[in-house]
PDB file of C-alpha atoms in Angstrom:
ATOM      1  CA  UNK A  67     -21.901  -6.376 -17.344  1.00 91.00           C
ATOM      2  CA  UNK A  68     -24.468  -4.118 -15.720  1.00 96.00           C
ATOM      3  CA  UNK A  69     -26.439  -1.529 -17.642  1.00 97.00           C
ATOM      4  CA  UNK A  70     -24.901   1.272 -15.580  1.00 97.00           C
ATOM      5  CA  UNK A  71     -21.373   0.112 -16.365  1.00 95.00           C
ATOM      6  CA  UNK A  72     -22.256  -0.166 -20.060  1.00 96.00           C
ATOM      7  CA  UNK A  73     -23.533   3.440 -19.981  1.00 97.00           C
ATOM      8  CA  UNK A  74     -20.302   4.607 -18.369  1.00 96.00           C
ATOM      9  CA  UNK A  75     -18.178   2.791 -20.943  1.00 96.00           C
ATOM     10  CA  UNK A  76     -20.256   4.236 -23.783  1.00 96.00           C
ATOM     11  CA  UNK A  77     -19.562   7.729 -22.458  1.00 97.00           C
ATOM     12  CA  UNK A  78     -15.886   6.951 -21.921  1.00 96.00           C
ATOM     13  CA  UNK A  79     -15.520   5.965 -25.576  1.00 96.00           C
ATOM     14  CA  UNK A  80     -16.267   9.591 -26.519  1.00 97.00           C
ATOM     15  CA  UNK A  81     -13.322  10.925 -24.514  1.00 97.00           C
ATOM     16  CA  UNK A  82      -9.798  11.434 -25.762  1.00 97.00           C
ATOM     17  CA  UNK A  83      -7.237   8.672 -25.289  1.00 97.00           C
ATOM     18  CA  UNK A  84      -5.561  10.668 -22.518  1.00 97.00           C
ATOM     19  CA  UNK A  85      -8.852  11.129 -20.662  1.00 98.00           C
ATOM     20  CA  UNK A  86      -9.737   7.458 -21.081  1.00 97.00           C
ATOM     21  CA  UNK A  87      -6.333   6.419 -19.754  1.00 97.00           C
ATOM     22  CA  UNK A  88      -6.614   8.772 -16.789  1.00 97.00           C
ATOM     23  CA  UNK A  89     -10.014   7.369 -15.812  1.00 97.00           C
ATOM     24  CA  UNK A  90      -8.851   3.789 -16.383  1.00 96.00           C
ATOM     25  CA  UNK A  91      -5.812   4.395 -14.171  1.00 98.00           C
ATOM     26  CA  UNK A  92      -7.981   5.771 -11.372  1.00 97.00           C
ATOM     27  CA  UNK A  93     -10.431   2.882 -11.666  1.00 96.00           C
ATOM     28  CA  UNK A  94      -7.681   0.267 -11.596  1.00 97.00           C
ATOM     29  CA  UNK A  95      -6.020   1.963  -8.617  1.00 98.00           C
ATOM     30  CA  UNK A  96      -9.355   2.062  -6.778  1.00 97.00           C
ATOM     31  CA  UNK A  97      -9.951  -1.618  -7.468  1.00 97.00           C
ATOM     32  CA  UNK A  98      -6.437  -2.527  -6.263  1.00 97.00           C
ATOM     33  CA  UNK A  99      -6.997  -0.450  -3.128  1.00 97.00           C
ATOM     34  CA  UNK A 100     -10.264  -2.300  -2.466  1.00 97.00           C
ATOM     35  CA  UNK A 101      -8.442  -5.643  -2.719  1.00 96.00           C
ATOM     36  CA  UNK A 102      -5.753  -4.461  -0.271  1.00 96.00           C
ATOM     37  CA  UNK A 103      -8.372  -3.112   2.161  1.00 95.00           C
ATOM     38  CA  UNK A 104     -10.402  -6.328   2.038  1.00 96.00           C
ATOM     39  CA  UNK A 105      -7.272  -8.387   2.654  1.00 95.00           C
ATOM     40  CA  UNK A 106      -6.266  -6.277   5.648  1.00 93.00           C
ATOM     41  CA  UNK A 107      -9.789  -6.231   7.045  1.00 93.00           C
ATOM     42  CA  UNK A 108     -10.261  -9.991   6.848  1.00 94.00           C
ATOM     43  CA  UNK A 109      -6.825 -10.693   8.302  1.00 95.00           C
ATOM     44  CA  UNK A 110      -7.427  -8.533  11.392  1.00 95.00           C
ATOM     45  CA  UNK A 111      -7.416 -10.759  14.453  1.00 96.00           C
ATOM     46  CA  UNK A 112      -9.883 -10.650  17.325  1.00 96.00           C
ATOM     47  CA  UNK A 113      -7.041  -9.442  19.549  1.00 97.00           C
ATOM     48  CA  UNK A 114      -6.399  -6.520  17.187  1.00 96.00           C
ATOM     49  CA  UNK A 115     -10.117  -5.633  17.168  1.00 96.00           C
ATOM     50  CA  UNK A 116     -10.120  -5.770  20.964  1.00 97.00           C
ATOM     51  CA  UNK A 117      -7.120  -3.407  21.091  1.00 97.00           C
ATOM     52  CA  UNK A 118      -8.815  -0.970  18.730  1.00 95.00           C
ATOM     53  CA  UNK A 119     -12.004  -1.066  20.795  1.00 96.00           C
ATOM     54  CA  UNK A 120     -10.026  -0.385  23.968  1.00 95.00           C
ATOM     55  CA  UNK A 121      -8.266   2.577  22.336  1.00 92.00           C
ATOM     56  CA  UNK A 122     -11.640   4.015  21.345  1.00 89.00           C
ATOM     57  CA  UNK A 123     -13.023   3.537  24.857  1.00 91.00           C
ATOM     58  CA  UNK A 124      -9.993   5.368  26.285  1.00 91.00           C
ATOM     59  CA  UNK A 125     -10.391   8.236  23.821  1.00 87.00           C
ATOM     60  CA  UNK A 126     -14.065   8.549  24.727  1.00 87.00           C
ATOM     61  CA  UNK A 127     -13.242   8.473  28.440  1.00 88.00           C
ATOM     62  CA  UNK A 128     -10.836  11.405  28.141  1.00 88.00           C
ATOM     63  CA  UNK A 129     -13.148  13.228  25.697  1.00 84.00           C
ATOM     64  CA  UNK A 130     -10.558  13.020  22.920  1.00 79.00           C
ATOM     65  CA  UNK A 131     -13.242  12.603  20.279  1.00 80.00           C
ATOM     66  CA  UNK A 132     -15.014  14.747  17.736  1.00 83.00           C
ATOM     67  CA  UNK A 133     -18.800  14.389  17.599  1.00 82.00           C
ATOM     68  CA  UNK A 134     -20.035  13.096  14.251  1.00 84.00           C
ATOM     69  CA  UNK A 135     -22.177  16.187  13.821  1.00 86.00           C
ATOM     70  CA  UNK A 136     -19.012  18.304  13.894  1.00 84.00           C
ATOM     71  CA  UNK A 137     -16.915  15.921  11.821  1.00 83.00           C
ATOM     72  CA  UNK A 138     -19.500  15.817   9.037  1.00 88.00           C
ATOM     73  CA  UNK A 139     -20.928  19.311   9.522  1.00 78.00           C
ATOM     74  CA  UNK A 140     -24.409  17.959  10.264  1.00 71.00           C
TER      75      UNK A 140
END
């Protein structure tokens, strides 16, 4: 276990049972979501990537995009 994770767990031990359970639930949900995302990402075919790339090119061509500076208020 990493030192950072040990520090987090030490702090969690000082919380109430309800707070610990809430954080544990969020952490487990996040980990499950990461597994689902990784599975979907790795199972994406080259054809699907090509279709996505083509959709993006079409959106750029018709100016149906938001500049990153606007999207992230840079």
